[in-house]
């Protein structure tokens, strides 16, 4: 993990050595202590399953593979006291053939975590010709862990075509019922006239 | 069937007791949104909110415009709270582009943000009054809003949709002797809204309509991830202006209003208390503001981000915490903008609150969630 959070690229979860690691050797920036402690606890528990992407003031970002995300989320809820999800956003990366789903977790009950947002990300496989719900773009749902994720995951399902396995209510939320086009927030869905 | 009775007198059991009712999407009691309600007689058995009637794809449009030209159209979800809606986006863009904001601009932002919070809450209160059949409570806030709208017009040149916050400060400096006018108007405004207690919050009819309806316990409020006034009315002391101060809020004295009941009455009273708090914050900010100095950093045209990075910024608006998640790459346009808005997060609580309530209580419970349909749809 490179310690420079300013110029750091968000790396993919593949095992390819990124070019930025070799170029940044001498630059040592003091990482915030409390956030570093949070990240160390997670790494200590899960080892190589998780990857700490950055540690900034009040923000820690953890990249997890799609098989372990539920386990990590339960650890975050039960041991580290993150009790609700603020937002769930999808980000489309066509060049990596992946769709990233980003959970922003916060805490109301633990006063020491009131400023913190823990960013938990995972990636789903991306299909060129999506059939939402019936292709390989699937992730385990976190609704059993964080109840507040219910509507957000429905939104990601309709906007990106990521099917959440185990979600009780995978229906449309914002789009019309007869929407038969691509999921609209993917990069290959172009706006007219632009 | 009773065999002793003649066939014409046989009694039939009615077994279809549940009726499905569509409230909205063009109903004055739901805004631009459909609520599918199942009722058994007068009691609500189940409810399924169906937002999306004003979905315009703001997040998709933001990927096609550069950082600066996004500003006027990202404030469209809540036009009468436009400063607060834009605030997290502007803070995020400042972090991405590495801009330092001058001190005076931060104070101007805080004043504009608090005035907008009051303007939004007055609008919400007016509609809450007319929902409960209280016509005076519709007319008074709608009239008293004009005091603050005039102030915003002096400051920004527009009555609504100010587009006043830009990355690097605010668009224009304050007009001459704005501080005196602002102080006078805000003091009068505070005196006015204190009179609402006698007509509205101490009104026995209103108390009968809202007390003990739609109770949300503290544990459920946390578990459902609600935010803003809904959370504070359930007894959770959480306000981002105090917990994660942005801009100059750490130098100001912010008091958080918490009520423990968690019913519609508490949820409708907390925003009103917050307005009184806003008046106090504006007075402090006017006192501490540097009297001169620049309010805007000059930017290069079409500024670009550096590499692929992401920012998540939060502010406290009239409806709860607003977050903005911006992913930038080395282009003038953002790669992805996601707005996490308070209305959308509070909507999840609606089915739980309405279950077991009477149908007549639906407007009071639904609108006490501080819900703004246009914002939830984005």
Coordinates of C-alpha atoms in Angstrom, one line a residue:
Chain A
X1 CA 0.0 0.0 0.0
X2 CA 1.4 3.4 -0.9
X3 CA 1.0 5.9 1.8
X4 CA 0.5 9.0 -0.4
X5 CA -3.2 9.6 -0.4
X6 CA -3.0 12.7 -2.6
X7 CA -1.8 11.3 -5.9
X8 CA -2.8 7.7 -5.3
X9 CA -4.7 5.9 -8.0
X10 CA -7.5 3.6 -7.1
X11 CA -6.1 0.3 -8.0
X12 CA -8.1 -2.6 -9.4
X13 CA -8.4 -5.7 -7.3
X14 CA -6.2 -7.6 -9.8
X15 CA -2.7 -8.8 -8.8
X16 CA -1.0 -6.7 -11.4
X17 CA 1.7 -4.5 -9.9
X18 CA 0.7 -0.9 -10.5
X19 CA 3.2 1.5 -11.9
X20 CA 2.6 4.1 -9.2
X21 CA 4.1 2.0 -6.5
X22 CA 7.6 2.0 -7.9
X23 CA 7.7 5.7 -8.5
X24 CA 6.7 6.8 -5.0
X25 CA 9.4 5.7 -2.6
X26 CA 10.7 8.6 -0.6
X27 CA 7.4 10.5 0.0
X28 CA 6.3 9.6 3.5
X29 CA 3.2 11.4 4.8
X30 CA 2.0 11.0 8.4
X31 CA -1.2 9.0 8.3
X32 CA -3.9 10.0 10.8
X33 CA -3.6 7.7 13.8
X34 CA -7.2 6.8 14.6
X35 CA -8.0 5.9 11.0
X36 CA -4.8 3.9 10.7
X37 CA -5.9 2.0 13.8
X38 CA -9.3 1.2 12.2
X39 CA -7.6 0.0 9.0
X40 CA -5.1 -2.1 10.9
X41 CA -7.8 -3.9 12.8
X42 CA -9.5 -4.9 9.6
X43 CA -6.2 -6.1 8.0
X44 CA -5.3 -8.0 11.2
X45 CA -8.6 -9.9 11.0
X46 CA -8.9 -10.6 7.3
X47 CA -5.3 -10.4 6.1
X48 CA -5.0 -10.7 2.4
X49 CA -8.8 -10.8 1.7
X50 CA -9.0 -7.0 2.1
X51 CA -6.9 -4.2 0.7
X52 CA -6.7 -0.8 2.2
X53 CA -6.9 1.6 -0.7
X54 CA -6.4 4.8 1.2
X55 CA -6.4 6.3 4.7
X56 CA -7.4 10.0 4.7
X57 CA -8.6 12.1 7.6
X58 CA -12.1 10.7 8.6
X59 CA -12.2 8.4 5.5
X60 CA -10.9 4.8 5.2
X61 CA -11.4 2.9 2.1
X62 CA -11.4 -0.9 2.0
X63 CA -11.5 -3.0 -1.1
X64 CA -13.0 -6.5 -0.7
X65 CA -13.6 -9.3 -3.1
X66 CA -17.2 -10.2 -3.8
X67 CA -17.2 -13.5 -1.8
X68 CA -15.9 -12.0 1.4
X69 CA -17.9 -8.8 1.6
X70 CA -20.7 -10.1 3.8
X71 CA -18.2 -11.4 6.3
X72 CA -16.3 -8.1 6.4
X73 CA -19.6 -6.2 6.8
X74 CA -20.6 -8.3 9.7
X75 CA -17.2 -7.7 11.4
X76 CA -17.6 -3.9 10.8
X77 CA -21.1 -3.9 12.3
X78 CA -20.4 -6.1 15.4
X79 CA -16.8 -5.3 16.3
X80 CA -16.2 -1.8 14.9
X81 CA -19.7 -0.5 15.6
X82 CA -20.6 0.9 12.2
X83 CA -24.3 0.7 12.3
X84 CA -25.8 2.1 9.1
X85 CA -25.1 2.7 5.5
X86 CA -25.3 6.3 4.3
X87 CA -25.2 5.6 0.6
X88 CA -24.6 2.9 -2.0
X89 CA -23.3 4.0 -5.3
X90 CA -22.2 2.1 -8.4
X91 CA -19.4 3.2 -10.6
X92 CA -19.0 1.8 -14.0
X93 CA -15.5 0.8 -15.3
X94 CA -15.9 -0.5 -18.9
X95 CA -12.2 -0.8 -19.5
X96 CA -11.8 -3.1 -16.5
X97 CA -15.0 -5.0 -17.5
X98 CA -16.2 -4.4 -13.9
X99 CA -18.8 -2.5 -12.0
X100 CA -17.8 -1.2 -8.6
X101 CA -20.3 -0.9 -5.8
X102 CA -19.4 1.5 -3.0
X103 CA -20.9 1.4 0.5
X104 CA -20.4 4.4 2.7
X105 CA -20.8 3.3 6.3
X106 CA -21.3 5.5 9.3
X107 CA -22.0 5.2 13.0
X108 CA -24.6 6.9 15.2
X109 CA -24.0 4.9 18.4
X110 CA -20.2 5.2 18.8
X111 CA -19.2 8.9 19.6
X112 CA -15.6 8.3 18.5
X113 CA -16.8 7.2 15.1
X114 CA -19.1 10.2 14.5
X115 CA -16.8 11.9 12.1
X116 CA -15.7 8.7 10.3
X117 CA -17.0 7.3 7.1
X118 CA -15.8 3.8 6.2
X119 CA -15.9 3.2 2.4
X120 CA -16.4 -0.4 1.6
X121 CA -16.1 -1.3 -2.1
X122 CA -16.5 -4.5 -4.1
X123 CA -16.6 -5.2 -7.8
X124 CA -19.0 -7.2 -9.9
X125 CA -18.4 -8.7 -13.3
X126 CA -19.7 -6.5 -16.1
X127 CA -21.6 -7.9 -19.1
X128 CA -21.5 -6.3 -22.5
X129 CA -25.1 -7.1 -23.2
X130 CA -26.8 -6.9 -19.9
X131 CA -29.9 -8.8 -18.9
X132 CA -30.5 -7.4 -15.4
X133 CA -31.1 -10.2 -13.0
X134 CA -30.1 -13.0 -15.4
X135 CA -26.5 -12.5 -16.2
X136 CA -23.2 -12.7 -14.3
X137 CA -23.4 -9.2 -12.7
X138 CA -24.3 -10.4 -9.3
X139 CA -23.3 -9.6 -5.7
X140 CA -24.3 -10.8 -2.3
X141 CA -26.8 -8.3 -0.7
X142 CA -25.9 -6.6 2.5
X143 CA -29.5 -6.0 3.6
X144 CA -29.3 -8.6 6.3
X145 CA -26.3 -6.8 7.8
X146 CA -27.2 -3.2 7.3
X147 CA -31.0 -2.8 7.1
X148 CA -30.7 0.7 5.8
X149 CA -29.3 -0.5 2.5
X150 CA -32.7 -1.7 1.1
X151 CA -33.7 1.2 -1.2
X152 CA -30.1 2.0 -2.2
X153 CA -29.5 -1.5 -3.5
X154 CA -32.7 -1.4 -5.5
X155 CA -31.5 1.8 -7.1
X156 CA -28.1 0.3 -8.0
X157 CA -29.9 -2.7 -9.4
X158 CA -32.0 -0.6 -11.8
X159 CA -29.3 1.9 -12.7
X160 CA -26.4 -0.5 -13.2
X161 CA -28.0 -4.0 -13.6
X162 CA -26.2 -5.4 -10.5
X163 CA -28.4 -8.1 -9.1
X164 CA -28.1 -8.4 -5.3
X165 CA -28.6 -12.0 -4.2
X166 CA -30.5 -12.3 -1.0
X167 CA -32.3 -9.0 -1.3
X168 CA -36.0 -9.6 -0.6
X169 CA -37.3 -7.0 -2.9
X170 CA -35.4 -6.5 -6.2
X171 CA -37.9 -4.3 -8.0
X172 CA -37.6 -1.1 -9.9
X173 CA -37.6 2.0 -7.8
X174 CA -37.1 5.2 -9.8
X175 CA -37.4 4.1 -13.5
X176 CA -40.7 3.4 -15.2
X177 CA -42.0 -0.2 -15.1
X178 CA -41.7 -0.5 -18.9
X179 CA -38.0 0.6 -19.1
X180 CA -36.5 -1.8 -21.7
X181 CA -33.2 -0.1 -22.5
X182 CA -29.7 -0.5 -21.0
X183 CA -29.3 0.4 -17.3
X184 CA -29.0 4.1 -17.7
X185 CA -25.9 5.0 -15.5
X186 CA -23.6 2.7 -17.4
X187 CA -21.1 4.5 -19.5
X188 CA -22.3 3.0 -22.8
X189 CA -25.7 4.5 -22.3
X190 CA -25.3 7.8 -24.2
X191 CA -27.3 11.0 -23.7
X192 CA -29.0 12.3 -26.9
X193 CA -27.2 15.1 -28.5
X194 CA -23.9 14.7 -26.6
Chain B
X1 CA -74.6 -22.1 5.2
X2 CA -77.4 -22.7 7.6
X3 CA -79.7 -25.5 6.3
X4 CA -82.8 -24.4 8.2
X5 CA -83.1 -21.1 6.4
X6 CA -84.7 -20.7 3.1
X7 CA -82.1 -20.3 0.3
X8 CA -82.8 -16.6 -0.3
X9 CA -81.9 -15.7 3.3
X10 CA -78.5 -17.4 3.4
X11 CA -75.9 -15.1 4.9
X12 CA -72.7 -14.6 3.0
X13 CA -69.3 -14.0 4.6
X14 CA -67.4 -11.1 3.2
X15 CA -63.8 -12.3 2.9
X16 CA -62.2 -9.5 0.8
X17 CA -61.6 -7.0 3.6
X18 CA -58.3 -5.5 2.3
X19 CA -58.6 -2.6 -0.2
X20 CA -55.7 -1.2 -2.1
X21 CA -55.6 2.5 -2.5
X22 CA -53.3 4.6 -4.7
X23 CA -52.4 7.9 -3.1
X24 CA -50.8 10.0 -5.8
X25 CA -48.8 10.7 -7.9
X26 CA -50.9 13.9 -8.4
X27 CA -52.5 14.1 -5.0
X28 CA -52.0 17.2 -2.8
X29 CA -51.3 14.9 0.1
X30 CA -48.3 13.1 -1.5
X31 CA -46.5 15.4 -3.7
X32 CA -45.0 14.0 -6.9
X33 CA -45.1 10.5 -5.6
X34 CA -47.4 7.4 -5.4
X35 CA -48.0 5.7 -2.1
X36 CA -49.7 2.3 -2.5
X37 CA -51.6 1.8 0.7
X38 CA -53.6 -1.3 1.7
X39 CA -56.4 -0.5 4.1
X40 CA -58.6 -2.7 6.3
X41 CA -61.5 -0.5 7.1
X42 CA -59.7 2.7 8.4
X43 CA -56.4 1.1 9.4
X44 CA -53.3 0.9 7.2
X45 CA -52.1 -2.7 6.9
X46 CA -49.2 -2.2 4.4
X47 CA -47.8 0.6 2.4
X48 CA -45.3 0.7 -0.4
X49 CA -43.8 4.0 -1.4
X50 CA -43.2 4.4 -5.1
X51 CA -41.0 7.4 -5.9
X52 CA -39.5 8.2 -9.3
X53 CA -42.1 10.4 -10.9
X54 CA -39.7 13.4 -11.1
X55 CA -36.6 11.5 -11.8
X56 CA -34.5 13.5 -14.2
X57 CA -31.2 11.7 -14.1
X58 CA -29.1 14.5 -12.5
X59 CA -26.3 12.1 -11.9
X60 CA -26.1 11.0 -15.5
X61 CA -26.2 14.6 -16.7
X62 CA -23.4 15.6 -14.4
X63 CA -21.0 13.2 -16.2
X64 CA -21.4 15.2 -19.4
X65 CA -20.7 18.7 -18.1
X66 CA -17.5 20.1 -16.5
X67 CA -17.1 20.9 -12.8
X68 CA -18.2 24.5 -13.0
X69 CA -21.1 24.2 -15.4
X70 CA -22.6 21.4 -13.2
X71 CA -23.4 24.0 -10.5
X72 CA -26.7 25.5 -11.8
X73 CA -28.2 22.2 -12.6
X74 CA -27.1 20.2 -9.6
X75 CA -29.1 22.5 -7.3
X76 CA -32.3 21.7 -9.1
X77 CA -33.5 18.8 -6.8
X78 CA -34.4 21.3 -4.1
X79 CA -34.6 24.7 -5.5
X80 CA -35.6 26.5 -2.3
X81 CA -32.7 24.9 -0.4
X82 CA -30.3 25.4 -3.3
X83 CA -27.3 26.5 -1.3
X84 CA -27.3 23.4 0.9
X85 CA -27.8 21.0 -2.0
X86 CA -24.8 22.4 -3.7
X87 CA -22.6 22.6 -0.6
X88 CA -21.2 19.0 -0.6
X89 CA -20.5 19.1 -4.3
X90 CA -18.6 22.3 -4.0
X91 CA -16.6 21.1 -1.0
X92 CA -15.8 17.9 -2.9
X93 CA -14.7 19.7 -6.0
X94 CA -12.5 22.0 -3.9
X95 CA -10.8 18.9 -2.4
X96 CA -10.3 17.3 -5.8
X97 CA -8.8 20.5 -7.4
X98 CA -6.9 21.5 -4.2
X99 CA -8.4 24.9 -3.7
X100 CA -8.1 27.0 -0.5
X101 CA -11.1 29.1 0.3
X102 CA -10.7 32.6 1.7
X103 CA -11.9 33.1 5.3
X104 CA -14.6 35.7 4.4
X105 CA -16.1 33.4 1.8
X106 CA -16.6 30.7 4.4
X107 CA -18.6 33.0 6.6
X108 CA -20.7 34.1 3.7
X109 CA -21.4 30.5 2.9
X110 CA -22.5 29.7 6.4
X111 CA -24.9 32.7 6.4
X112 CA -26.3 31.7 3.0
X113 CA -26.7 28.1 4.1
X114 CA -28.5 28.9 7.3
X115 CA -30.8 31.4 5.6
X116 CA -31.6 28.7 3.1
X117 CA -32.3 26.2 5.8
X118 CA -34.9 28.6 7.3
X119 CA -36.4 29.2 3.9
X120 CA -36.8 25.5 3.3
X121 CA -38.2 24.8 6.7
X122 CA -40.8 27.6 6.4
X123 CA -42.0 26.1 3.1
X124 CA -42.2 22.7 4.7
X125 CA -44.0 24.1 7.7
X126 CA -46.5 25.9 5.5
X127 CA -47.4 22.7 3.7
X128 CA -47.5 20.8 7.0
X129 CA -50.1 23.3 8.2
X130 CA -52.3 23.0 5.2
X131 CA -52.0 19.1 5.3
X132 CA -53.6 19.3 8.8
X133 CA -56.2 21.8 7.7
X134 CA -54.6 24.7 9.5
X135 CA -54.9 27.5 7.0
X136 CA -53.3 30.2 9.1
X137 CA -50.2 28.1 9.5
X138 CA -50.1 28.0 5.7
X139 CA -50.3 31.7 5.2
X140 CA -48.0 32.9 8.0
X141 CA -44.9 30.9 7.1
X142 CA -45.5 31.6 3.4
X143 CA -45.5 35.3 4.1
X144 CA -42.7 35.3 6.6
X145 CA -40.4 33.4 4.2
X146 CA -40.4 36.6 2.1
X147 CA -38.2 38.3 4.7
X148 CA -35.4 35.9 4.1
X149 CA -36.0 35.5 0.4
X150 CA -35.5 39.3 0.1
X151 CA -32.2 38.9 2.0
X152 CA -31.1 36.1 -0.4
X153 CA -32.1 38.3 -3.3
X154 CA -29.9 41.1 -2.0
X155 CA -27.0 38.7 -1.6
X156 CA -27.2 36.6 -4.8
X157 CA -29.5 38.4 -7.2
X158 CA -32.0 35.5 -7.3
X159 CA -35.0 34.6 -5.2
X160 CA -34.6 30.9 -5.6
X161 CA -31.9 28.9 -7.5
X162 CA -29.1 31.1 -6.3
X163 CA -26.1 29.1 -7.8
X164 CA -24.1 31.2 -5.3
X165 CA -21.5 28.7 -4.2
X166 CA -18.6 28.0 -6.6
X167 CA -15.4 26.0 -6.1
X168 CA -13.1 28.6 -4.5
X169 CA -15.6 30.7 -2.6
X170 CA -18.9 32.4 -3.5
X171 CA -19.9 34.2 -6.7
X172 CA -20.3 37.7 -5.4
X173 CA -19.3 39.7 -2.4
X174 CA -22.0 40.9 0.0
X175 CA -23.7 44.2 -1.0
X176 CA -22.9 47.3 1.2
X177 CA -24.6 47.5 4.6
X178 CA -25.9 43.9 4.1
X179 CA -24.9 43.1 7.7
X180 CA -27.2 45.6 9.3
X181 CA -30.2 44.7 7.1
X182 CA -29.6 41.0 7.7
X183 CA -29.4 41.4 11.5
X184 CA -32.6 43.5 11.6
X185 CA -34.5 41.1 9.4
X186 CA -33.3 38.0 11.2
X187 CA -34.2 39.5 14.6
X188 CA -37.7 40.3 13.4
X189 CA -38.0 36.8 11.8
X190 CA -37.1 35.2 15.0
X191 CA -39.7 37.2 16.9
X192 CA -42.2 36.1 14.3
X193 CA -41.5 32.4 14.4
X194 CA -41.7 32.4 18.2
X195 CA -45.4 33.3 17.8
X196 CA -46.0 30.0 16.0
X197 CA -45.8 28.1 19.2
X198 CA -49.0 29.6 20.5
X199 CA -51.0 29.0 17.3
X200 CA -49.5 25.7 16.1
X201 CA -47.4 23.8 18.6
X202 CA -49.5 24.4 21.6
X203 CA -52.7 24.0 19.7
X204 CA -54.8 21.2 21.2
X205 CA -56.2 20.0 17.9
X206 CA -52.7 19.7 16.4
X207 CA -51.5 17.9 19.4
X208 CA -54.4 15.4 19.1
X209 CA -53.6 14.9 15.4
X210 CA -49.9 14.3 15.8
X211 CA -49.1 13.1 19.3
X212 CA -48.3 9.3 19.5
X213 CA -48.8 8.8 15.8
X214 CA -46.0 7.2 13.8
X215 CA -43.7 6.4 16.6
X216 CA -40.1 5.6 15.6
X217 CA -38.0 4.3 18.5
X218 CA -34.4 5.3 18.9
X219 CA -33.1 1.8 18.0
X220 CA -35.2 1.7 14.8
X221 CA -34.1 5.2 13.8
X222 CA -30.5 4.1 14.0
X223 CA -31.1 0.7 12.3
X224 CA -33.0 2.2 9.4
X225 CA -30.3 4.8 8.9
X226 CA -32.6 7.8 9.1
X227 CA -31.0 11.3 9.3
X228 CA -31.7 14.9 10.2
X229 CA -34.7 15.9 12.1
X230 CA -36.2 12.4 12.0
X231 CA -33.2 11.1 13.8
X232 CA -33.0 13.9 16.3
X233 CA -36.7 13.6 17.1
X234 CA -36.0 10.0 18.1
X235 CA -33.4 11.0 20.7
X236 CA -30.2 10.6 18.8
X237 CA -27.9 13.6 19.3
X238 CA -26.3 13.8 15.8
X239 CA -25.8 16.9 13.8
X240 CA -23.0 17.2 11.3
X241 CA -22.5 20.9 12.1
X242 CA -21.3 19.7 15.5
X243 CA -20.0 16.3 14.8
X244 CA -18.0 16.9 11.6
X245 CA -17.8 20.7 11.3
X246 CA -17.1 21.9 7.8
X247 CA -16.0 25.4 6.8
X248 CA -16.2 27.6 9.9
X249 CA -18.8 25.7 12.0
X250 CA -16.2 24.7 14.5
X251 CA -15.7 28.3 15.5
X252 CA -19.4 28.9 16.0
X253 CA -21.5 27.7 18.9
X254 CA -24.1 25.2 17.5
X255 CA -26.7 23.8 19.8
X256 CA -28.4 20.5 18.8
X257 CA -32.1 20.1 19.4
X258 CA -33.0 16.6 20.5
X259 CA -36.5 15.3 21.4
X260 CA -37.1 11.8 22.8
X261 CA -40.7 11.0 21.8
X262 CA -40.1 10.0 18.2
X263 CA -43.7 10.8 17.1
X264 CA -45.0 13.1 14.5
X265 CA -45.2 16.0 17.0
X266 CA -41.6 15.8 17.8
X267 CA -40.6 15.4 14.2
X268 CA -42.5 18.5 13.3
X269 CA -41.1 20.5 16.3
X270 CA -37.4 19.8 15.8
X271 CA -37.2 21.8 12.5
X272 CA -38.8 24.7 14.1
X273 CA -36.3 24.6 17.0
X274 CA -33.6 24.3 14.4
X275 CA -34.8 27.6 12.8
X276 CA -34.4 29.4 16.1
X277 CA -30.9 27.9 16.3
X278 CA -30.2 29.1 12.7
X279 CA -31.0 32.6 13.7
X280 CA -28.5 32.4 16.6
X281 CA -25.8 31.0 14.2
X282 CA -26.4 33.8 11.7
X283 CA -26.0 36.4 14.4
X284 CA -22.7 34.8 15.5
X285 CA -21.4 34.6 12.0
X286 CA -22.2 38.2 11.2
X287 CA -20.3 39.2 14.4
X288 CA -17.2 37.1 13.6
X289 CA -17.0 37.7 9.9
X290 CA -13.9 39.5 8.6
X291 CA -15.1 42.9 7.4
X292 CA -13.1 42.9 4.2
X293 CA -11.2 40.5 2.0
X294 CA -11.7 38.5 -1.1
X295 CA -14.5 36.0 -1.4
X296 CA -13.4 34.1 -4.4
X297 CA -10.3 32.4 -5.8
X298 CA -9.7 32.8 -9.5
X299 CA -9.8 29.4 -11.2
X300 CA -8.4 28.4 -14.5
X301 CA -11.0 27.6 -17.2
X302 CA -12.0 24.0 -17.2
X303 CA -10.0 22.7 -14.3
X304 CA -9.1 19.0 -14.3
X305 CA -8.7 16.5 -11.6
X306 CA -5.4 14.7 -10.9
X307 CA -5.6 11.0 -11.7
X308 CA -8.4 8.7 -10.5
X309 CA -9.5 9.6 -7.0
X310 CA -12.7 9.8 -5.1
X311 CA -14.1 12.2 -2.5
X312 CA -17.1 11.9 -0.1
X313 CA -18.2 15.1 1.6
X314 CA -21.2 15.6 3.9
X315 CA -23.1 18.7 5.1
X316 CA -26.2 19.1 7.2
X317 CA -29.2 20.4 5.3
X318 CA -32.8 21.1 6.4
X319 CA -33.7 17.5 5.6
X320 CA -30.7 15.7 7.1
X321 CA -27.2 14.9 6.0
X322 CA -26.4 15.4 2.3
X323 CA -23.5 13.5 0.9
X324 CA -21.8 13.9 -2.4
X325 CA -19.5 11.1 -3.8
X326 CA -17.4 12.4 -6.6
X327 CA -15.1 10.1 -8.6
X328 CA -12.7 12.1 -10.8
X329 CA -10.3 11.2 -13.5
X330 CA -8.0 13.4 -15.5
X331 CA -10.8 15.1 -17.4
X332 CA -12.7 18.3 -16.9
X333 CA -15.9 16.4 -16.3
X334 CA -16.5 14.3 -13.2
X335 CA -16.4 10.5 -13.8
X336 CA -19.3 9.9 -11.5
X337 CA -21.3 12.0 -9.2
X338 CA -23.6 10.4 -6.6
X339 CA -25.8 12.5 -4.3
X340 CA -26.8 10.7 -1.1
X341 CA -29.8 12.8 0.0
X342 CA -31.7 12.9 3.3
X343 CA -35.1 12.4 1.8
X344 CA -34.2 9.2 0.1
X345 CA -32.7 7.9 3.4
X346 CA -35.8 8.8 5.4
X347 CA -38.2 7.2 3.0
X348 CA -37.3 3.7 4.1
X349 CA -39.0 4.5 7.5
X350 CA -42.4 5.3 5.9
X351 CA -43.8 1.7 5.7
X352 CA -42.9 1.0 9.3
X353 CA -44.4 4.2 10.6
X354 CA -47.7 3.9 8.6
X355 CA -48.4 0.3 9.6
X356 CA -51.3 0.2 12.1
X357 CA -52.1 3.9 11.7
X358 CA -55.4 5.3 10.6
X359 CA -55.7 6.5 7.1
X360 CA -56.5 10.0 8.3
X361 CA -53.1 10.2 10.0
X362 CA -51.2 9.4 6.8
X363 CA -50.6 13.1 5.8
X364 CA -49.3 14.0 9.3
X365 CA -46.9 11.1 9.5
X366 CA -45.7 11.3 5.9
X367 CA -45.0 15.0 5.8
X368 CA -43.4 15.0 9.2
X369 CA -40.6 12.9 7.7
X370 CA -39.4 16.1 6.2
X371 CA -39.7 14.4 2.8
X372 CA -39.2 16.2 -0.4
X373 CA -40.1 14.0 -3.4
X374 CA -38.1 15.8 -6.0
X375 CA -34.9 15.4 -4.0
X376 CA -35.4 11.7 -3.4
X377 CA -35.8 11.2 -7.1
X378 CA -32.9 13.3 -8.2

